[in-house]
mmCIF file of C-alpha atoms and ligand atoms in Angstrom:
data_model
loop_
_atom_site.group_PDB
_atom_site.id
_atom_site.type_symbol
_atom_site.label_atom_id
_atom_site.label_comp_id
_atom_site.label_asym_id
_atom_site.label_seq_id
_atom_site.Cartn_x
_atom_site.Cartn_y
_atom_site.Cartn_z
ATOM 1 C CA MET A 1 47.038 8.440 -19.097
ATOM 2 C CA LYS A 2 45.547 11.206 -16.990
ATOM 3 C CA LEU A 3 42.459 11.347 -19.136
ATOM 4 C CA ILE A 4 40.738 8.378 -17.504
ATOM 5 C CA PRO A 5 40.928 9.610 -13.882
ATOM 6 C CA SER A 6 39.664 13.038 -14.988
ATOM 7 C CA LEU A 7 36.824 11.412 -16.866
ATOM 8 C CA ILE A 8 35.921 9.444 -13.751
ATOM 9 C CA LEU A 9 36.075 12.611 -11.670
ATOM 10 C CA LEU A 10 33.885 14.408 -14.196
ATOM 11 C CA LEU A 11 31.408 11.552 -14.091
ATOM 12 C CA PHE A 12 31.342 11.703 -10.292
ATOM 13 C CA CYS A 13 30.670 15.430 -10.289
ATOM 14 C CA THR A 14 27.898 15.008 -12.819
ATOM 15 C CA ILE A 15 26.275 12.297 -10.719
ATOM 16 C CA SER A 16 26.392 14.344 -7.512
ATOM 17 C CA VAL A 17 24.898 17.339 -9.308
ATOM 18 C CA VAL A 18 22.115 15.101 -10.598
ATOM 19 C CA LEU A 19 21.514 13.858 -7.043
ATOM 20 C CA SER A 20 21.366 17.299 -5.512
ATOM 21 C CA GLN A 21 19.063 18.568 -8.244
ATOM 22 C CA THR A 22 16.420 15.959 -7.602
ATOM 23 C CA TYR A 23 13.472 16.667 -5.334
ATOM 24 C CA PRO A 24 12.826 13.910 -2.782
ATOM 25 C CA CYS A 25 9.334 12.476 -3.294
ATOM 26 C CA PRO A 26 6.549 13.327 -2.625
ATOM 27 C CA PHE A 27 8.021 16.673 -3.676
ATOM 28 C CA PHE A 28 8.915 17.155 -7.324
ATOM 29 C CA ARG A 29 8.845 20.915 -7.972
ATOM 30 C CA SER A 30 9.725 24.237 -6.439
ATOM 31 C CA LEU A 31 6.781 25.527 -4.389
ATOM 32 C CA SER A 32 6.201 29.215 -3.753
ATOM 33 C CA LEU A 33 3.516 31.881 -3.606
ATOM 34 C CA ALA A 34 2.003 32.544 -7.031
ATOM 35 C CA ASN A 35 -1.147 33.982 -8.532
ATOM 36 C CA PRO A 36 -3.237 31.899 -8.991
ATOM 37 C CA PRO A 37 -1.849 29.783 -6.140
ATOM 38 C CA MET A 38 -0.135 26.476 -6.834
ATOM 39 C CA ASN A 39 -2.279 23.550 -5.785
ATOM 40 C CA GLY A 40 -1.778 19.825 -5.182
ATOM 41 C CA ASP A 41 -1.254 16.845 -2.914
ATOM 42 C CA ASP A 42 2.403 17.821 -2.497
ATOM 43 C CA ILE A 43 1.222 21.079 -0.933
ATOM 44 C CA TYR A 44 -1.236 19.249 1.328
ATOM 45 C CA ILE A 45 1.632 17.039 2.536
ATOM 46 C CA LEU A 46 3.905 20.071 2.988
ATOM 47 C CA GLN A 47 1.233 21.862 5.049
ATOM 48 C CA SER A 48 0.652 18.730 7.156
ATOM 49 C CA LEU A 49 4.384 18.425 7.868
ATOM 50 C CA LEU A 50 4.659 22.132 8.714
ATOM 51 C CA THR A 51 1.980 21.745 11.437
ATOM 52 C CA ARG A 52 4.455 19.493 13.279
ATOM 53 C CA THR A 53 6.746 22.444 13.921
ATOM 54 C CA PRO A 54 5.960 24.151 17.258
ATOM 55 C CA GLY A 55 4.083 27.394 16.611
ATOM 56 C CA LEU A 56 2.724 26.250 13.231
ATOM 57 C CA GLU A 57 0.116 23.782 14.524
ATOM 58 C CA ASN A 58 -2.804 25.850 13.249
ATOM 59 C CA LEU A 59 -1.759 26.181 9.612
ATOM 60 C CA ALA A 60 -4.830 25.413 7.480
ATOM 61 C CA LEU A 61 -4.531 22.366 5.192
ATOM 62 C CA THR A 62 -5.849 23.948 2.001
ATOM 63 C CA SER A 63 -3.715 22.142 -0.623
ATOM 64 C CA ASN A 64 -3.117 25.660 -2.010
ATOM 65 C CA PHE A 65 0.238 27.369 -1.599
ATOM 66 C CA ASP A 66 -1.340 30.420 0.057
ATOM 67 C CA GLN A 67 0.143 33.257 2.058
ATOM 68 C CA PRO A 68 -0.166 31.476 5.445
ATOM 69 C CA THR A 69 1.786 28.583 3.924
ATOM 70 C CA GLN A 70 4.514 30.913 2.706
ATOM 71 C CA MET A 71 4.743 32.497 6.165
ATOM 72 C CA ALA A 72 4.810 29.099 7.885
ATOM 73 C CA LEU A 73 7.521 27.832 5.522
ATOM 74 C CA THR A 74 9.585 30.987 6.110
ATOM 75 C CA LYS A 75 9.281 30.413 9.849
ATOM 76 C CA PHE A 76 10.277 26.759 9.473
ATOM 77 C CA GLN A 77 13.327 27.851 7.458
ATOM 78 C CA SER A 78 14.421 30.486 9.972
ATOM 79 C CA ILE A 79 13.932 28.195 12.984
ATOM 80 C CA ASN A 80 16.177 25.683 11.231
ATOM 81 C CA ASN A 81 18.815 28.217 10.158
ATOM 82 C CA VAL A 82 18.232 27.991 6.421
ATOM 83 C CA ASN A 83 20.210 30.711 4.612
ATOM 84 C CA SER A 84 17.930 33.563 3.492
ATOM 85 C CA PRO A 85 14.565 32.035 4.439
ATOM 86 C CA ASP A 86 12.059 33.080 1.767
ATOM 87 C CA GLY A 87 9.155 30.653 2.073
ATOM 88 C CA THR A 88 10.054 28.794 -1.116
ATOM 89 C CA LEU A 89 10.262 25.014 -1.036
ATOM 90 C CA ASP A 90 13.540 24.281 -2.786
ATOM 91 C CA ILE A 91 15.378 20.952 -2.811
ATOM 92 C CA TYR A 92 17.292 21.745 0.366
ATOM 93 C CA THR A 93 14.160 22.711 2.328
ATOM 94 C CA ALA A 94 12.248 19.722 0.938
ATOM 95 C CA ASN A 95 14.931 17.346 2.240
ATOM 96 C CA LEU A 96 15.079 19.189 5.554
ATOM 97 C CA ILE A 97 11.360 19.063 6.310
ATOM 98 C CA LEU A 98 11.207 15.372 5.420
ATOM 99 C CA GLU A 99 14.169 14.705 7.679
ATOM 100 C CA LEU A 100 12.814 16.705 10.625
ATOM 101 C CA ASN A 101 9.024 16.342 10.447
ATOM 102 C CA SER A 102 8.241 12.947 8.881
ATOM 103 C CA GLU A 103 7.728 11.081 12.135
ATOM 104 C CA ASP A 104 4.170 11.291 13.424
ATOM 105 C CA GLY A 105 4.921 10.234 17.014
ATOM 106 C CA TYR A 106 1.937 7.882 16.854
ATOM 107 C CA LYS A 107 1.821 5.346 19.707
ATOM 108 C CA ASP A 108 -0.590 2.446 19.848
ATOM 109 C CA ASN A 109 -2.869 2.832 22.900
ATOM 110 C CA GLY A 110 -3.408 -0.906 23.399
ATOM 111 C CA GLN A 111 -7.127 -0.521 22.738
ATOM 112 C CA ILE A 112 -9.611 -1.088 19.968
ATOM 113 C CA PRO A 113 -12.181 1.609 19.182
ATOM 114 C CA PRO A 114 -15.823 0.523 19.646
ATOM 115 C CA GLY A 115 -17.602 -0.960 16.653
ATOM 116 C CA PHE A 116 -14.657 -2.867 15.175
ATOM 117 C CA LEU A 117 -14.357 -6.654 15.066
ATOM 118 C CA TYR A 118 -10.573 -6.932 14.876
ATOM 119 C CA LYS A 119 -7.305 -5.083 15.063
ATOM 120 C CA VAL A 120 -3.908 -5.696 13.481
ATOM 121 C CA HIS A 121 -0.978 -4.090 15.287
ATOM 122 C CA ILE A 122 2.391 -3.739 13.556
ATOM 123 C CA PRO A 123 5.512 -2.302 15.180
ATOM 124 C CA VAL A 124 8.074 -1.061 12.635
ATOM 125 C CA TYR A 125 11.674 0.125 12.703
ATOM 126 C CA LYS A 126 13.095 3.049 10.731
ATOM 127 C CA ASN A 127 14.969 0.410 8.779
ATOM 128 C CA ARG A 128 12.034 -1.285 7.096
ATOM 129 C CA SER A 129 14.296 -4.055 5.825
ATOM 130 C CA VAL A 130 13.961 -5.527 9.297
ATOM 131 C CA GLU A 131 10.819 -7.663 9.270
ATOM 132 C CA THR A 132 8.644 -7.378 12.377
ATOM 133 C CA THR A 133 5.857 -9.330 14.085
ATOM 134 C CA ALA A 134 2.239 -8.339 13.510
ATOM 135 C CA THR A 135 -0.465 -9.288 16.024
ATOM 136 C CA LEU A 136 -4.102 -10.007 15.166
ATOM 137 C CA TYR A 137 -6.568 -9.244 17.994
ATOM 138 C CA ASP A 138 -10.292 -9.773 18.311
ATOM 139 C CA ALA A 139 -12.606 -7.044 19.639
ATOM 140 C CA ASN A 140 -11.782 -8.077 23.242
ATOM 141 C CA LEU A 141 -8.059 -7.800 22.523
ATOM 142 C CA ASN A 142 -7.416 -11.524 22.668
ATOM 143 C CA VAL A 143 -4.342 -12.429 20.613
ATOM 144 C CA LEU A 144 -5.415 -14.701 17.748
ATOM 145 C CA LEU A 145 -2.259 -14.817 15.620
ATOM 146 C CA GLN A 146 1.265 -13.449 15.477
ATOM 147 C CA PHE A 147 3.103 -13.460 12.165
ATOM 148 C CA PRO A 148 6.087 -11.868 10.378
ATOM 149 C CA VAL A 149 5.429 -8.889 8.104
ATOM 150 C CA ARG A 150 7.427 -6.611 5.828
ATOM 151 C CA THR A 151 6.450 -2.949 5.329
ATOM 152 C CA HIS A 152 9.295 -1.849 3.031
ATOM 153 C CA GLY A 153 8.186 -0.058 -0.141
ATOM 154 C CA GLN A 154 10.180 0.596 -3.299
ATOM 155 C CA ASN A 155 13.669 2.046 -3.370
ATOM 156 C CA ASP A 156 14.275 5.419 -4.989
ATOM 157 C CA ASN A 157 15.753 4.686 -8.391
ATOM 158 C CA VAL A 158 18.225 7.590 -8.127
ATOM 159 C CA THR A 159 19.514 7.344 -4.548
ATOM 160 C CA GLY A 160 18.832 3.615 -3.991
ATOM 161 C CA LEU A 161 17.338 4.496 -0.581
ATOM 162 C CA ALA A 162 13.928 3.364 0.649
ATOM 163 C CA GLU A 163 11.170 5.724 -0.466
ATOM 164 C CA ASN A 164 9.405 7.433 2.429
ATOM 165 C CA GLU A 165 5.804 7.047 3.602
ATOM 166 C CA PHE A 166 4.556 10.018 1.562
ATOM 167 C CA CYS A 167 5.826 8.664 -1.772
ATOM 168 C CA GLU A 168 3.467 6.838 -4.093
ATOM 169 C CA ASP A 169 5.308 3.517 -3.727
ATOM 170 C CA GLY A 170 7.137 4.130 -0.438
ATOM 171 C CA SER A 171 7.049 2.412 2.968
ATOM 172 C CA THR A 172 3.707 1.577 4.589
ATOM 173 C CA PRO A 173 2.548 4.711 6.475
ATOM 174 C CA THR A 174 2.454 4.649 10.276
ATOM 175 C CA GLY A 175 -0.612 5.645 12.282
ATOM 176 C CA LEU A 176 -4.110 4.369 12.928
ATOM 177 C CA MET A 177 -6.427 3.550 10.027
ATOM 178 C CA THR A 178 -9.564 1.593 9.276
ATOM 179 C CA PHE A 179 -9.083 -1.810 7.673
ATOM 180 C CA ASP A 180 -11.416 -4.206 5.888
ATOM 181 C CA LEU A 181 -11.460 -7.732 4.466
ATOM 182 C CA ASN A 182 -11.907 -7.836 0.678
ATOM 183 C CA SER A 183 -12.184 -10.725 -1.783
ATOM 184 C CA PRO A 184 -8.898 -11.728 -3.464
ATOM 185 C CA GLU A 185 -7.091 -9.524 -5.937
ATOM 186 C CA PRO A 186 -7.164 -10.869 -9.507
ATOM 187 C CA ASP A 187 -3.387 -11.375 -9.714
ATOM 188 C CA PRO A 188 -2.329 -14.223 -7.347
ATOM 189 C CA ILE A 189 1.363 -13.952 -8.312
ATOM 190 C CA SER A 190 1.568 -10.412 -6.934
ATOM 191 C CA PHE A 191 -1.161 -10.549 -4.261
ATOM 192 C CA GLY A 192 -1.727 -14.196 -3.359
ATOM 193 C CA PRO A 193 -4.940 -16.200 -3.870
ATOM 194 C CA TYR A 194 -6.574 -15.299 -0.509
ATOM 195 C CA PRO A 195 -8.885 -12.494 0.596
ATOM 196 C CA ILE A 196 -6.808 -9.409 1.403
ATOM 197 C CA ASN A 197 -7.142 -6.617 3.980
ATOM 198 C CA ARG A 198 -7.404 -3.068 2.646
ATOM 199 C CA ALA A 199 -6.465 0.118 4.530
ATOM 200 C CA ILE A 200 -9.508 2.336 4.052
ATOM 201 C CA GLN A 201 -9.138 5.644 5.876
ATOM 202 C CA GLY A 202 -6.322 7.098 7.953
ATOM 203 C CA ILE A 203 -7.417 8.339 11.392
ATOM 204 C CA THR A 204 -4.196 9.617 12.962
ATOM 205 C CA GLY A 205 -0.521 9.921 12.108
ATOM 206 C CA ASN A 206 0.963 9.768 8.642
ATOM 207 C CA ALA A 207 -1.883 7.471 7.593
ATOM 208 C CA ALA A 208 -4.314 10.353 8.186
ATOM 209 C CA ILE A 209 -2.313 12.526 5.771
ATOM 210 C CA VAL A 210 -2.131 10.118 2.852
ATOM 211 C CA ILE A 211 -4.728 7.307 3.162
ATOM 212 C CA SER A 212 -6.649 7.029 0.940
ATOM 213 C CA SER A 213 -6.931 10.376 -0.831
ATOM 214 C CA ILE A 214 -3.220 10.459 -1.770
ATOM 215 C CA ARG A 215 -2.060 6.845 -1.389
ATOM 216 C CA ASP A 216 -4.589 4.241 -2.393
ATOM 217 C CA GLY A 217 -4.355 0.455 -2.459
ATOM 218 C CA ILE A 218 -2.427 -0.118 0.782
ATOM 219 C CA LEU A 219 -3.220 -3.778 1.428
ATOM 220 C CA MET A 220 -2.085 -6.609 3.674
ATOM 221 C CA HIS A 221 -1.461 -9.541 1.391
ATOM 222 C CA THR A 222 0.979 -12.220 0.266
ATOM 223 C CA GLY A 223 2.162 -13.383 -3.163
ATOM 224 C CA GLU A 224 3.316 -16.353 -5.156
ATOM 225 C CA TRP A 225 6.707 -14.744 -5.337
ATOM 226 C CA PRO A 226 9.076 -16.438 -7.819
ATOM 227 C CA ASN A 227 11.953 -18.330 -6.158
ATOM 228 C CA TRP A 228 10.889 -17.195 -2.684
ATOM 229 C CA THR A 229 10.889 -19.580 0.267
ATOM 230 C CA PRO A 230 9.588 -18.844 3.799
ATOM 231 C CA SER A 231 13.126 -18.855 5.200
ATOM 232 C CA GLN A 232 13.944 -15.738 3.137
ATOM 233 C CA PRO A 233 13.013 -12.084 3.647
ATOM 234 C CA MET A 234 9.869 -11.160 1.739
ATOM 235 C CA PRO A 235 10.103 -8.908 -1.327
ATOM 236 C CA ASN A 236 9.616 -5.147 -1.062
ATOM 237 C CA SER A 237 6.077 -3.927 -1.730
ATOM 238 C CA HIS A 238 4.692 -0.724 -3.226
ATOM 239 C CA GLY A 239 3.526 0.322 0.250
ATOM 240 C CA CYS A 240 1.554 -2.771 1.217
ATOM 241 C CA VAL A 241 2.120 -5.007 4.232
ATOM 242 C CA HIS A 242 3.544 -8.317 3.027
ATOM 243 C CA GLY A 243 2.973 -11.558 4.956
ATOM 244 C CA HIS A 244 3.799 -15.218 4.353
ATOM 245 C CA PRO A 245 1.144 -17.172 2.391
ATOM 246 C CA THR A 246 0.268 -19.475 5.329
ATOM 247 C CA ASP A 247 -0.228 -16.490 7.651
ATOM 248 C CA ILE A 248 -2.338 -14.405 5.262
ATOM 249 C CA ASP A 249 -4.505 -17.490 4.712
ATOM 250 C CA GLN A 250 -4.740 -17.941 8.500
ATOM 251 C CA VAL A 251 -5.748 -14.300 8.984
ATOM 252 C CA GLN A 252 -8.614 -14.483 6.517
ATOM 253 C CA THR A 253 -9.737 -17.862 7.900
ATOM 254 C CA ILE A 254 -9.786 -16.577 11.497
ATOM 255 C CA LEU A 255 -11.579 -13.378 10.490
ATOM 256 C CA SER A 256 -14.266 -15.035 8.416
ATOM 257 C CA THR A 257 -14.867 -18.204 10.472
ATOM 258 C CA GLN A 258 -14.164 -17.142 14.096
ATOM 259 C CA LEU A 259 -15.048 -13.446 14.100
ATOM 260 C CA ASN A 260 -17.857 -13.332 11.539
ATOM 261 C CA VAL A 261 -16.036 -10.726 9.499
ATOM 262 C CA ALA A 262 -17.662 -10.502 6.063
ATOM 263 C CA ILE A 263 -15.471 -10.840 2.982
ATOM 264 C CA ARG A 264 -16.453 -7.696 1.114
ATOM 265 C CA GLN A 265 -16.452 -7.598 -2.667
ATOM 266 C CA ASN A 266 -13.034 -6.153 -3.567
ATOM 267 C CA THR A 267 -13.398 -2.497 -4.544
ATOM 268 C CA TYR A 268 -9.999 -2.413 -6.319
ATOM 269 C CA GLY A 269 -9.484 1.027 -4.834
ATOM 270 C CA ALA A 270 -12.690 2.636 -6.155
ATOM 271 C CA MET A 271 -13.555 5.700 -4.095
ATOM 272 C CA PRO A 272 -15.474 6.350 -1.990
ATOM 273 C CA TYR A 273 -15.260 2.977 -0.245
ATOM 274 C CA THR A 274 -18.829 1.750 -0.042
ATOM 275 C CA HIS A 275 -18.605 -0.798 2.821
ATOM 276 C CA GLN A 276 -18.417 -0.146 6.557
ATOM 277 C CA PRO A 277 -14.826 -1.066 7.576
ATOM 278 C CA GLN A 278 -14.800 -3.941 10.084
ATOM 279 C CA GLY A 279 -11.255 -3.692 11.417
ATOM 280 C CA ILE A 280 -8.501 -1.355 12.475
ATOM 281 C CA LEU A 281 -4.798 -1.277 11.550
ATOM 282 C CA SER A 282 -2.283 0.298 13.905
ATOM 283 C CA ILE A 283 1.312 0.788 12.747
ATOM 284 C CA GLU A 284 3.818 2.421 15.071
ATOM 285 C CA LEU A 285 7.483 3.278 14.854
ATOM 286 C CA ILE A 286 9.350 1.757 17.812
ATOM 287 C CA ASP A 287 12.891 3.100 17.388
HETATM 288 C C1 NAG B 320 18.673 -2.673 7.630
HETATM 289 O O1 NAG B 320 18.335 -4.006 7.942
HETATM 290 C C2 NAG B 320 18.861 -4.970 7.038
HETATM 291 C C3 NAG B 320 18.235 -6.315 7.410
HETATM 292 O O2 NAG B 320 18.498 -6.652 8.746
HETATM 293 C C4 NAG B 320 20.353 -4.945 7.113
HETATM 294 O O3 NAG B 320 20.898 -5.883 6.219
HETATM 295 C C5 NAG B 320 20.832 -3.541 6.743
HETATM 296 O O4 NAG B 320 22.225 -3.468 6.900
HETATM 297 C C6 NAG B 320 20.169 -2.506 7.637
HETATM 298 N N1 NAG B 320 20.514 -1.186 7.120
HETATM 299 C C7 NAG B 320 20.978 -0.239 7.926
HETATM 300 C C8 NAG B 320 21.266 1.061 7.273
HETATM 301 O O5 NAG B 320 21.169 -0.404 9.099
HETATM 302 C C1 NAG B 321 12.783 6.847 -11.720
HETATM 303 O O1 NAG B 321 11.667 7.281 -10.976
HETATM 304 C C2 NAG B 321 10.998 8.364 -11.545
HETATM 305 C C3 NAG B 321 9.950 8.819 -10.571
HETATM 306 O O2 NAG B 321 9.364 7.753 -9.890
HETATM 307 C C4 NAG B 321 10.418 7.955 -12.891
HETATM 308 O O3 NAG B 321 9.741 9.042 -13.481
HETATM 309 C C5 NAG B 321 11.546 7.511 -13.783
HETATM 310 O O4 NAG B 321 11.032 7.019 -14.988
HETATM 311 C C6 NAG B 321 12.354 6.415 -13.108
HETATM 312 N N1 NAG B 321 13.537 6.135 -13.889
HETATM 313 C C7 NAG B 321 13.919 4.899 -14.184
HETATM 314 C C8 NAG B 321 15.178 4.780 -14.960
HETATM 315 O O5 NAG B 321 13.288 3.912 -13.805
#
């Protein structure tokens, strides 16, 4: 009779060990000084996050785990009271730096940089399950449309929690980025039948770290989502901004007919982006 509770306990222990042995994305491996140095986007993201710790602002973003990176990581560990700081990114340190340094502090300045025809501003909460209101402005900052959006990416399949902005399929990154109107995606079920807006290049904030060299295909679009009605929350994306079909249609109609924004041939993420971006996307955390 005692076998079943012990089995359950054993199962529990096994699950928690599995949890604690998993790197949180975008990290997936132990990072340390080696010869030749380890290299990759995960190291670029690590270096970018380290520069948010006071005193480490000048760390060079080399994508190589070099000696300055080891020293910076050691300093980050000692500032945050990690036991025996050694400049190795283990699972504990990976979780810690994501927890402490993921927020970019980006604040929208209420302006639109010269040369752009439109701006979309999106406030977001830490809890991305809460849908928020996006605002479409023209170049003179007149409000042309306000509409509900969802910026929640995929959930981690181990923890069930929302994946962060640095993960391949995580929440839409905050920050300022260029934006452009592209012809429709070929799959209307997943992307809707209308022209979409594509985030092209991050300028500041987390967007500047990942868009588009690490995370590509961040779009603002809708879908012909099965069994979905406008009274329901929208489905989670893979990092895109989701809007209701009527609103995404309105956006492209306003852009192309009122603001003379050209509908560029969809590049499907091919790099480098060959058109001059016509808009700007500003996403800021407000809690
Ligand atoms: C996040 O927001 C959703 C939608 O409002 C809500 O159901 C959920 O409980 C919230 N989660 C947390 C952790 O607050
Ligand atoms: C869980 O996610 C990881 C990384 O994204 C992937 O490699 C793995 O196949 C997924 N597992 C399942 C059961 O979906």
